[in-house]
Coordinates of C-alpha atoms in Angstrom, one line a residue:
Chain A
X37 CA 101.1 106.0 137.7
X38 CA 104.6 105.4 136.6
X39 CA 106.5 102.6 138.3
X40 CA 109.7 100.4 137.3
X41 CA 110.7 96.9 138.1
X42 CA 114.2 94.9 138.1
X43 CA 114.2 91.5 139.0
X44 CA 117.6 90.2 138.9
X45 CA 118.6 92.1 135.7
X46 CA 122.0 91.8 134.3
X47 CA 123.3 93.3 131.2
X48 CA 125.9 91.7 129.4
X49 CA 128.1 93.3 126.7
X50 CA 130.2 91.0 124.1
X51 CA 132.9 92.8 122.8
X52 CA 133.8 92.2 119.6
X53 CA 137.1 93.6 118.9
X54 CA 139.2 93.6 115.6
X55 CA 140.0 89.8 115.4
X56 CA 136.6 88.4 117.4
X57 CA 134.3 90.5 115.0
X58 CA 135.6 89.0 111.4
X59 CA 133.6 86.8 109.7
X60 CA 137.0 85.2 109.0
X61 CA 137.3 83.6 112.3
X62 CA 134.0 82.6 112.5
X63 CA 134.5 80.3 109.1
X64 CA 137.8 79.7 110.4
X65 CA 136.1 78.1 113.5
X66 CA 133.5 76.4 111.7
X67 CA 135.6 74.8 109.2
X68 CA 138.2 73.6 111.6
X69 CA 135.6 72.1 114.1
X70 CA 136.1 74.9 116.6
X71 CA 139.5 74.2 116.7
X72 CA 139.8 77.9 116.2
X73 CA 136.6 78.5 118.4
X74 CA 138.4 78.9 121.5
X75 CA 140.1 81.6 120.5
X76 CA 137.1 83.4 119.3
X77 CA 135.3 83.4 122.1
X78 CA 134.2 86.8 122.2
X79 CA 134.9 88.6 126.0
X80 CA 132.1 89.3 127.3
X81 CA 131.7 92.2 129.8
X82 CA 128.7 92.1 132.4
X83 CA 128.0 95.4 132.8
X84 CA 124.9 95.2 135.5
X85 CA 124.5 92.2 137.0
X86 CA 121.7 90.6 139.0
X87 CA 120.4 94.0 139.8
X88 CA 116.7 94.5 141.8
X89 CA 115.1 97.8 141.9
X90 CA 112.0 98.6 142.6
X91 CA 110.6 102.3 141.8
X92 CA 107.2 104.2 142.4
X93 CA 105.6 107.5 141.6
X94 CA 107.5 110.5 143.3
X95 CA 110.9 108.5 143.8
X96 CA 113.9 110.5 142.9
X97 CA 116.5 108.1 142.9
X98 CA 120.5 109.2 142.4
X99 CA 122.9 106.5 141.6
X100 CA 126.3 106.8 142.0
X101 CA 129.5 105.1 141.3
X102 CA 132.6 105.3 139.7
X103 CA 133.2 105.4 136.7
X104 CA 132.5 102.2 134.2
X105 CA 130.5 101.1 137.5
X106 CA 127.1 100.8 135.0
X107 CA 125.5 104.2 135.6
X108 CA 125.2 104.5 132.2
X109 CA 124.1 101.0 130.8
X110 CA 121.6 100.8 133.9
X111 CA 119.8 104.2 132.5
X112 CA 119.9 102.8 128.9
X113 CA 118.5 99.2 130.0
X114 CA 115.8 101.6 131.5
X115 CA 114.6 103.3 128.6
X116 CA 114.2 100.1 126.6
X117 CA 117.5 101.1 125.0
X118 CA 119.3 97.6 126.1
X119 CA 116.8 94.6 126.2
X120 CA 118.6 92.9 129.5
X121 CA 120.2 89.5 129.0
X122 CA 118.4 87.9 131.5
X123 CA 116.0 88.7 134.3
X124 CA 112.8 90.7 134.5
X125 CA 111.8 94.4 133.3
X126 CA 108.8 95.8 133.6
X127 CA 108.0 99.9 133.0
X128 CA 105.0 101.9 132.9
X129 CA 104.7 105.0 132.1
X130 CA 106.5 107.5 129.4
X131 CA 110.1 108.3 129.5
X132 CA 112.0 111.5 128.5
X133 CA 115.7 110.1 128.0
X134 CA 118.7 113.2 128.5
X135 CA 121.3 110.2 128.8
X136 CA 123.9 111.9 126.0
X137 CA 122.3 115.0 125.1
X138 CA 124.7 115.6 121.6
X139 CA 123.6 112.4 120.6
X140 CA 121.1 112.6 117.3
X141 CA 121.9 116.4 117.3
X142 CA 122.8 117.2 113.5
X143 CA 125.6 119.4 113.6
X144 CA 124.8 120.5 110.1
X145 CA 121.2 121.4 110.9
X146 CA 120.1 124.2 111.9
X147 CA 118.5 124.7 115.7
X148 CA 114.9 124.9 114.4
X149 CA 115.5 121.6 112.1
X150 CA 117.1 119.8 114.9
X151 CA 114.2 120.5 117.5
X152 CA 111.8 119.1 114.6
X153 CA 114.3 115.9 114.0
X154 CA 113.9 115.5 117.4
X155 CA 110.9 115.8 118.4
X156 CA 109.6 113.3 115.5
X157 CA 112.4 111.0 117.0
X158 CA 110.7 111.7 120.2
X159 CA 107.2 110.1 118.6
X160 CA 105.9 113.9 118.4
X161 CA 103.4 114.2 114.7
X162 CA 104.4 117.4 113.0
X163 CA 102.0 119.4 114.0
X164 CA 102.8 118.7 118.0
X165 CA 106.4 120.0 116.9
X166 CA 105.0 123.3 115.8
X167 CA 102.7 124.0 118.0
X168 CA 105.5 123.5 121.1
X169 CA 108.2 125.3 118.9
X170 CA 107.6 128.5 120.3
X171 CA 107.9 126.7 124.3
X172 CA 110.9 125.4 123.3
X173 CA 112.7 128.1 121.8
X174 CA 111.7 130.4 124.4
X175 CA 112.7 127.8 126.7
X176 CA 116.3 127.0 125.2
X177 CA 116.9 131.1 125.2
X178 CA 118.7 130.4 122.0
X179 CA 116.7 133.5 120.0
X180 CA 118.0 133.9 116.5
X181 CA 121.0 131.4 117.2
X182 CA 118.3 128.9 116.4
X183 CA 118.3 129.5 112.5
X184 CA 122.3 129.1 112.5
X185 CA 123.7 125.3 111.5
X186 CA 124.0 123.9 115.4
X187 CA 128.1 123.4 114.4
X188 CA 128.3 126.8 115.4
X189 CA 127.0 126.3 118.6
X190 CA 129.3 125.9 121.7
X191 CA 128.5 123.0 124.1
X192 CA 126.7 124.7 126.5
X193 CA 124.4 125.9 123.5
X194 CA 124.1 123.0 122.7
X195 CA 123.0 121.6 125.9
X196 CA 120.5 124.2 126.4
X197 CA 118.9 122.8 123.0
X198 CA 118.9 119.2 123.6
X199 CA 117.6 119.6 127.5
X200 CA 114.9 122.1 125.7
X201 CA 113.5 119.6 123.0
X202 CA 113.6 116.8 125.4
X203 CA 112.1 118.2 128.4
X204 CA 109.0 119.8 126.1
X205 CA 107.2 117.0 126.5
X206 CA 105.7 116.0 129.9
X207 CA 107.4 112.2 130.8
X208 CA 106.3 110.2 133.7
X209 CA 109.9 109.3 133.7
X210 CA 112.8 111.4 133.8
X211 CA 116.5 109.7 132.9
X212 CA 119.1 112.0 133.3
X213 CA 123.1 111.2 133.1
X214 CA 124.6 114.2 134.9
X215 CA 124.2 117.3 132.8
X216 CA 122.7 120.1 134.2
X217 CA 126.3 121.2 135.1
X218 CA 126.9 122.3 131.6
X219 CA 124.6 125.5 131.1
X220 CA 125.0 128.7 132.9
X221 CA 123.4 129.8 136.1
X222 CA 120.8 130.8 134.9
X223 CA 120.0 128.1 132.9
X224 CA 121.0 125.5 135.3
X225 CA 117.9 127.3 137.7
X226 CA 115.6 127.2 135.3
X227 CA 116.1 123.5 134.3
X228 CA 116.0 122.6 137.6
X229 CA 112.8 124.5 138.0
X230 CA 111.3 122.5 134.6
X231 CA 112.9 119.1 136.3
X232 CA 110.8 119.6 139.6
X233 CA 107.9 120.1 137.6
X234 CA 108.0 117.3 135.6
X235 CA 109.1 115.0 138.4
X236 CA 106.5 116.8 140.5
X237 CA 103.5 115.1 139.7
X238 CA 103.3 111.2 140.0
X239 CA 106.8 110.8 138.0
X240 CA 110.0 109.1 138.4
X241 CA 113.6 110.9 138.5
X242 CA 116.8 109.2 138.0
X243 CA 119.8 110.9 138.1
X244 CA 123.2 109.0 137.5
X245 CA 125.8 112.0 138.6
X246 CA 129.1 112.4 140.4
X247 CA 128.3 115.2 142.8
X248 CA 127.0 114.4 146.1
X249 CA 125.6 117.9 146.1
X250 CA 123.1 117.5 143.2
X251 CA 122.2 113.9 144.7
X252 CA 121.4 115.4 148.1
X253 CA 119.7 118.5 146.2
X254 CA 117.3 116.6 143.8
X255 CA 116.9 113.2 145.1
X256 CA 115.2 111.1 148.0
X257 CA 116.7 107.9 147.3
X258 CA 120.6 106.7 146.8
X259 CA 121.8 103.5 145.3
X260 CA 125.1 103.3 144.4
X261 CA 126.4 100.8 141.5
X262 CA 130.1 99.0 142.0
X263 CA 131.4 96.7 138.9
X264 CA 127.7 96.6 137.7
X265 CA 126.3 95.4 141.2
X266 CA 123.7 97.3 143.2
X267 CA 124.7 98.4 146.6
X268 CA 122.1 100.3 148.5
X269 CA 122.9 103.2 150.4
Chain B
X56 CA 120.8 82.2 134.2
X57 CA 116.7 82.7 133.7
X58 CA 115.2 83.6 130.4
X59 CA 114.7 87.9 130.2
X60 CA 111.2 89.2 130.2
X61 CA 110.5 92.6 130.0
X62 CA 107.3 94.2 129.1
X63 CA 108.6 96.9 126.7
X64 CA 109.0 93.3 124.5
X65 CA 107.3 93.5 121.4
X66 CA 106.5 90.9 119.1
X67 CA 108.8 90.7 116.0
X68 CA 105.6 91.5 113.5
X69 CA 104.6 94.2 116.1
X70 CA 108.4 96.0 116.4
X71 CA 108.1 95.7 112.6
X72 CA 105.0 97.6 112.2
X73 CA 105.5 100.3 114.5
X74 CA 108.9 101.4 112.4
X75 CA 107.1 100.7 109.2
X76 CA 104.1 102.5 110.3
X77 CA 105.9 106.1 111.1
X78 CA 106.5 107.8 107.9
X79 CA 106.8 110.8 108.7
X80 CA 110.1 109.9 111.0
X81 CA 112.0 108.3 108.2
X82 CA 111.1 110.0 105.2
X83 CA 112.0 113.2 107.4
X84 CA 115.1 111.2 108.1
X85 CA 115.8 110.6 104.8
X86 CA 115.3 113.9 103.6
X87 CA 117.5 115.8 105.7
X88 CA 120.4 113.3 104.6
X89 CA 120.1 114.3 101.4
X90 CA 119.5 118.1 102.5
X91 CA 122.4 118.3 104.8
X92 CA 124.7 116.5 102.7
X93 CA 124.5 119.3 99.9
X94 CA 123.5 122.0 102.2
X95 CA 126.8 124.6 101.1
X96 CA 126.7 123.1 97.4
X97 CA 124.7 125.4 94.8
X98 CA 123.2 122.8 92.7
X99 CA 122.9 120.6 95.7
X100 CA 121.0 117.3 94.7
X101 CA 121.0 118.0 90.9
X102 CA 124.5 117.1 90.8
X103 CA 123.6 113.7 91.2
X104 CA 121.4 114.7 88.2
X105 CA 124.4 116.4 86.1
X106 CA 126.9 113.4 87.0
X107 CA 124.7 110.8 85.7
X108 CA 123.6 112.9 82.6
X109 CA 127.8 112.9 81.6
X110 CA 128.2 109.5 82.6
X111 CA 125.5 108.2 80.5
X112 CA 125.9 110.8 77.8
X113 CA 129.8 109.7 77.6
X114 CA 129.8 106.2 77.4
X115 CA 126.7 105.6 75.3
X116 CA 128.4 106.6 72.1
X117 CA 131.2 104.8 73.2
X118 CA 130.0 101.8 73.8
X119 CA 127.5 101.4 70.8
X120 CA 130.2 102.1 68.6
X121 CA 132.5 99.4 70.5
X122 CA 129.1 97.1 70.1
X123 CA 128.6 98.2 66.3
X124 CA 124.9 98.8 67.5
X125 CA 122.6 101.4 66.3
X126 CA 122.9 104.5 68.7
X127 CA 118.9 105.2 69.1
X128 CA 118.3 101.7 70.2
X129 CA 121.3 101.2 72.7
X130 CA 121.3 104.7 73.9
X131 CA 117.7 104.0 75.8
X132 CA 119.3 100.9 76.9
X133 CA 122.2 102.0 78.3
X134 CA 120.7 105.4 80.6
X135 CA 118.4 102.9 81.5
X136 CA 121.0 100.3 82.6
X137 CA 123.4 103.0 84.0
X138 CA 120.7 104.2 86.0
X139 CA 119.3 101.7 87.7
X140 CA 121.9 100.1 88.5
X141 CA 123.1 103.0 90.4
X142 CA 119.7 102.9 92.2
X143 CA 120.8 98.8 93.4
X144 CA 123.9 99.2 94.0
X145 CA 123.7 102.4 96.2
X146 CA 120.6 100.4 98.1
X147 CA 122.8 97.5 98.6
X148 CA 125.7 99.6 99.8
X149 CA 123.5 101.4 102.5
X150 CA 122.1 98.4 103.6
X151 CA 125.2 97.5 105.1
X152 CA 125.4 100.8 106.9
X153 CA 121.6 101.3 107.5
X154 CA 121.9 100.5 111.6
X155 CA 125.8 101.5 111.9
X156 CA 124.7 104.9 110.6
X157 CA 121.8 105.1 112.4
X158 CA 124.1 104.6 115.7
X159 CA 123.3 107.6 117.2
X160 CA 119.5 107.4 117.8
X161 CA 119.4 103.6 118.3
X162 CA 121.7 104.3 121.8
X163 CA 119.9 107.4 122.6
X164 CA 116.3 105.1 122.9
X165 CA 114.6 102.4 121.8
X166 CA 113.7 102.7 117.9
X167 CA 112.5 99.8 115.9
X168 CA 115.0 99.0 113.5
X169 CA 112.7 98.7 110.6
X170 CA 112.5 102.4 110.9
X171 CA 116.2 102.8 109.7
X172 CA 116.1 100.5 107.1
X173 CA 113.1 102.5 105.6
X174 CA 115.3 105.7 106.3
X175 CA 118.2 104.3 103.9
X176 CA 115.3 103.2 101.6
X177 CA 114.1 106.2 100.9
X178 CA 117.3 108.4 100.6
X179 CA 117.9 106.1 97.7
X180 CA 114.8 106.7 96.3
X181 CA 115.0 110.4 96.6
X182 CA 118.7 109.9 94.3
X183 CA 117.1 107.6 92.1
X184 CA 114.3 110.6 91.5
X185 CA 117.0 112.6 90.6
X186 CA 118.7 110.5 88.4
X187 CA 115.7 108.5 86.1
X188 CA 114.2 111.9 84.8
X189 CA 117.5 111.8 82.6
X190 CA 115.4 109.0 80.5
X191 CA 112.5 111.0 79.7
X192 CA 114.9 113.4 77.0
X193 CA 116.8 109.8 76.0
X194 CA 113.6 107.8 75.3
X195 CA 111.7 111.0 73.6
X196 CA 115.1 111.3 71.3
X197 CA 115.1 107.6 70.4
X198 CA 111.9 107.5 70.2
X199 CA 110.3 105.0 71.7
X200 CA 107.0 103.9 72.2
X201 CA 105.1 102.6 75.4
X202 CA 102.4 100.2 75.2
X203 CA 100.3 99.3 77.7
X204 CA 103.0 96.4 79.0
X205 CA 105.1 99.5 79.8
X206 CA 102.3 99.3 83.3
X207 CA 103.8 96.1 84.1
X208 CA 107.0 98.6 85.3
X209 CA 104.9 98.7 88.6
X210 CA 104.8 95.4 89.9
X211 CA 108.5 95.0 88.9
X212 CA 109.2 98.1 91.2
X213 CA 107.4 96.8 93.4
X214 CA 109.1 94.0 94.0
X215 CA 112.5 95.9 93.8
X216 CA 111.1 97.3 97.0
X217 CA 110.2 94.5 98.8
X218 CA 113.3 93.2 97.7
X219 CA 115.2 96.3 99.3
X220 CA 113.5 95.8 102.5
X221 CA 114.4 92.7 102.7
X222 CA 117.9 92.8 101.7
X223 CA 118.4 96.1 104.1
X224 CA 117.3 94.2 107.1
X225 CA 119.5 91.1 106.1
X226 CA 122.4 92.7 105.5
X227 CA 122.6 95.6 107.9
X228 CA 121.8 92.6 111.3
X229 CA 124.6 90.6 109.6
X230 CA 126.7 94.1 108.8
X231 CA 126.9 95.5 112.4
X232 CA 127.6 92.0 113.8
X233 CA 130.3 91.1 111.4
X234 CA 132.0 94.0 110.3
X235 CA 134.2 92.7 107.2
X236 CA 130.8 91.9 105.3
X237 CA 129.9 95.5 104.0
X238 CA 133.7 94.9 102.2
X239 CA 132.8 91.3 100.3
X240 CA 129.3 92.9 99.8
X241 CA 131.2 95.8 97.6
X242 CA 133.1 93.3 95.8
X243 CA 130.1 90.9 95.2
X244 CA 128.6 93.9 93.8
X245 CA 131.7 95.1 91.5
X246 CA 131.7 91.9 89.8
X247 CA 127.9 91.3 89.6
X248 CA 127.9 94.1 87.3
X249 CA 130.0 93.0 84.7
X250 CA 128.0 90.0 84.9
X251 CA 124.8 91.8 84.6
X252 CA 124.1 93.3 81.2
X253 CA 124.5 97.1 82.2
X254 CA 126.5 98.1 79.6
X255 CA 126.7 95.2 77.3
X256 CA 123.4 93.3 75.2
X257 CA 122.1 90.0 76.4
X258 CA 121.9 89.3 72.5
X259 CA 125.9 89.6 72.3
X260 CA 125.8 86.3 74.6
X261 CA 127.2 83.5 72.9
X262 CA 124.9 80.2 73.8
X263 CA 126.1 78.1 76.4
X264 CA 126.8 81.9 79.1
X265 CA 123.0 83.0 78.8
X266 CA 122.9 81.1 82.1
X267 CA 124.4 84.4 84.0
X268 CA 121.0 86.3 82.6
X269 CA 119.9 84.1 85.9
X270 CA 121.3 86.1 88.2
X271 CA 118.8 88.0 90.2
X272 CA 120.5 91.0 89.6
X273 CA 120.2 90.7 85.5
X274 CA 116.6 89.5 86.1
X275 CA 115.6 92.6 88.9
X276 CA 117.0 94.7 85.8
X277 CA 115.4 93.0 82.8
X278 CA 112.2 93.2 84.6
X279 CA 111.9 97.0 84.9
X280 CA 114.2 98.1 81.8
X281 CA 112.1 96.1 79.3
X282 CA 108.6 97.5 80.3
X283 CA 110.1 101.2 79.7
X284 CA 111.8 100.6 76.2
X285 CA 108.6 99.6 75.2
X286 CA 109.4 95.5 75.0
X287 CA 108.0 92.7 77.5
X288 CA 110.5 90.7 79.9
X289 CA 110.4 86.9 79.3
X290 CA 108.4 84.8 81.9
X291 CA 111.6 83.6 83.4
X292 CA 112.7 86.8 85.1
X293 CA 109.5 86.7 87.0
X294 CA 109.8 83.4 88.1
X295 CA 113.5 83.9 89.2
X296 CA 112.4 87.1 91.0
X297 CA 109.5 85.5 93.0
X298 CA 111.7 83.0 94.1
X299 CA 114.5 85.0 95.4
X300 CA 112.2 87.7 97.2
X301 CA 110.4 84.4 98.9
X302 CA 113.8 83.8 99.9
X303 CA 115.2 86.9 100.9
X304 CA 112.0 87.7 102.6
X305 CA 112.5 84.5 104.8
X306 CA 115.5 84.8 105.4
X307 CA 115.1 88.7 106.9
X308 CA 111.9 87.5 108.9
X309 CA 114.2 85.2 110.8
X310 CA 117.5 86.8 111.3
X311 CA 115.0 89.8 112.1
X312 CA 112.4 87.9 114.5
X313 CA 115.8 86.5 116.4
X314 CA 118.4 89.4 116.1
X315 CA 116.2 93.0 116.7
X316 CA 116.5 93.5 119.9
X317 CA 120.4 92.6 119.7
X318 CA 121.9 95.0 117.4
X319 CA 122.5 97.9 119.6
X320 CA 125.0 95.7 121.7
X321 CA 126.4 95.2 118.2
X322 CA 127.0 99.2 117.1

């Protein structure tokens, strides 16, 4: 049984920028007492703050929100990406992450090398990778594109790869950050098909997206997010 | 504000462990840096090879003449030198980068950090294959002859390891949080090899500057060039060693036990 717990979670980001992040101002500071100090101190952005949430097998929750409102950072604190500054997580079950798809795609790799990166990256063995490469290729519809370097692909290609590889493997929860706009029709049914399956049994959806249409299509819950707060719909 | 819990929270030995623990992730890793970085060139990793085979091969007559030593003896000494140093100073330089590079899976879900440290690790050691066959035709044509200290090679490497483990967790935390480190780092290591005898004999030394033979650097070297030119390295280097990798070992534990779970807000 998958299930996920917030208590009070907040996320905050320091930003070091050019001046904040050199070691130069940091001995500056320390030398002169902290004189300098004040000037240092490093902005800190709270990106979620105080947020609740509880989540149970089945729930297919869409969060909305403009943009910068911490759709993002509240999917990454989910997958154990961001440890939250302060409050309390708790998480059970697997999760299959499709929160930036291009991200730890090799561009010089070819297809086939990329779905094996992956799915090692994924905590697959070697021999789980082979023996779902033929699911996965069939799946991503790429056919002999998959032996060309994935540079060559066009975004949508490349899409169809990522959501492949990730999807192969059944996840109690799914994290998803508005991307099943990108294939074509076809492709967009067919993921949509793999998503209900997965989510199906006793998992978890969570779909960050922009498109009241998908939300009122693919889930049964709506939160939506505002300068990093919850605000439930 | 409270303290965070979360149960995805690991102990620091624990989130050690499980990057440590799967190989097959970072020596894959590893491998396809070095495959996709000389994918389109022909001789694709052996250039490493053929670079280091003309830099040695140059600047070993060079220097033995600038020296007035024998060629056979400081020919072995030199490749040997050149080498490995290559090997420390390219580990060193990676370390800095190991999590910065690395950027792109450590936002896309939770990794263990160790994981990428092992990753830059390795990719140096695959270079450093590459480059020490070049001694086996130098130490056959001068000649030299291994006795059974040459074994002692292995606890010096070793260490080196340890060592680079160590260092690559230290300075990649400390890297991604303060950015203008990786550039003193490169000059540290510019001038600690002139003031490592790479290129020049400790013998030449006059007296009172054998002191800079202290430097770990000099010692990490001394330790696994002597063994392999067929000599034994004196006590001292392993005493300096032991006592730096304690230290450097330390030190990683704790910036590691406290920082971990904090360097992807740094990338």
């Amino acid at each position: 049984m998958a299930s996920i717990s917030l208590k009070n979670v907040s996320v905050n980001f320091p930003i070091y920028g050019a001046g904040a992040n050199s070691f130069k101002k940091t001995l500056a500071a320390s030398v002169t007492g902290g004189r300098f100090g004040k000037e240092t101190g490093v902005a800190v952005v709270q990106a979620l703050s105080c947020i609740s949430l509880e989540l149970k097998s089945g729930d297919r929750l869409g969060l909305i929100g403009h943009n910068g409102a911490g759709k993002s950072t509240l999917l990454r604190t989910l997958a154990g990406i961001y440890e939250p500054s302060s409050g309390e997580f708790s998480r059970v079950g697997s999760v299959a992450s499709l929160i930036d798809p291009s991200l730890g795609i090799e561009a010089d790799a070819t297809g086939l090398e990329n779905i094996m990166l992956r799915g090692l990256v994924m905590g697959l063995s070697k021999k789980d990778v082979d023996k779902l490469l033929p699911d996965i290729s069939e799946f991503s519809g790429l056919g002999d594109y998959l032996a060309m370097p994935v540079r060559t692909y066009s975004t949508g290609m490349m899409m169809r790869l990522a959501f492949s590889i990730s999807t192969s493997v059944k996840a109690d929860i799914l994290l998803m950050d508005e991307w099943l706009s990108v294939g074509d029709a076809e492709f967009t049914e067919k993921a949509e098909r793999r998503m209900k399956d997965m989510v199906e049994g006793s998992g978890i959806l969570i779909l960050a997206s922009h498109s009241p249409d998908l939300i009122a299509k693919e889930c049964n819950r709506v939160v939506r997010l505002e300068h990093g707060r919850l605000i439930e719909d | 504000m409270s303290q965070a819990h979360s149960n995805l929270h690991r102990s620091a030995w624990a989130d050690w462990w499980e990057g440590t623990r799967r190989t097959d992730i970072w020596w894959t890793l590893a491998w396809f840096d070095i495959v996709l970085r000389y994918r389109r060139s022909m001789l694709g990793p052996f250039w490493l090879t053929l670079s280091m085979g003309l830099m040695i091969g140059g600047m070993g007559p060079l220097y033995a003449s600038l020296f007035g030593t024998e060629l056979s003896k400081f020919f072995p000494f030199l490749a040997l030198g050149i080498i490995f140093w290559t090997f420390f100073s390219s580990m060193v330089s990676d370390s800095c980068n190991a999590f910065i590079a690395s950027a792109n899976y450590l936002k896309q879900g939770y990794f263990p950090i160790s994981l990428f440290v092992w990753r830059s690790m390795s990719r140096n050691l695959i270079q450093f294959g590459h480059q020490i066959v070049l001694y086996i035709p130098v130490a056959i044509w001068a000649g030299i002859s291994l006795k059974s200290s040459a074994l002692l090679v292995i606890p010096a490497f070793l260490l080196l390891l340890i060592n680079a483990h160590a260092l690559g967790l230290l300075l990649g935390l400390i890297c991604t949080r303060f950015r203008d480190v990786a550039q003193i780092v490169t000059s540290v290591m510019q001038m600690a090899m002139f003031l490592t005898p790479v290129f020049w004999l400790p013998e030449s030394l006059p007296g009172r500057a054998k002191y800079i033979l202290w430097n770990p650097m000099a010692q990490m070297l001394e330790l696994l060039r002597a063994p392999l030119m067929g000599n034994v390295a004196p006590m001292f280097n392993w005493y300096g060693i032991l006592g730096w990798t304690a230290f450097c070992v330390v030190a990683a534990a704790l910036l590691f036990a406290k920082y971990r779970r904090r360097v992807v807000y740094w990338l």
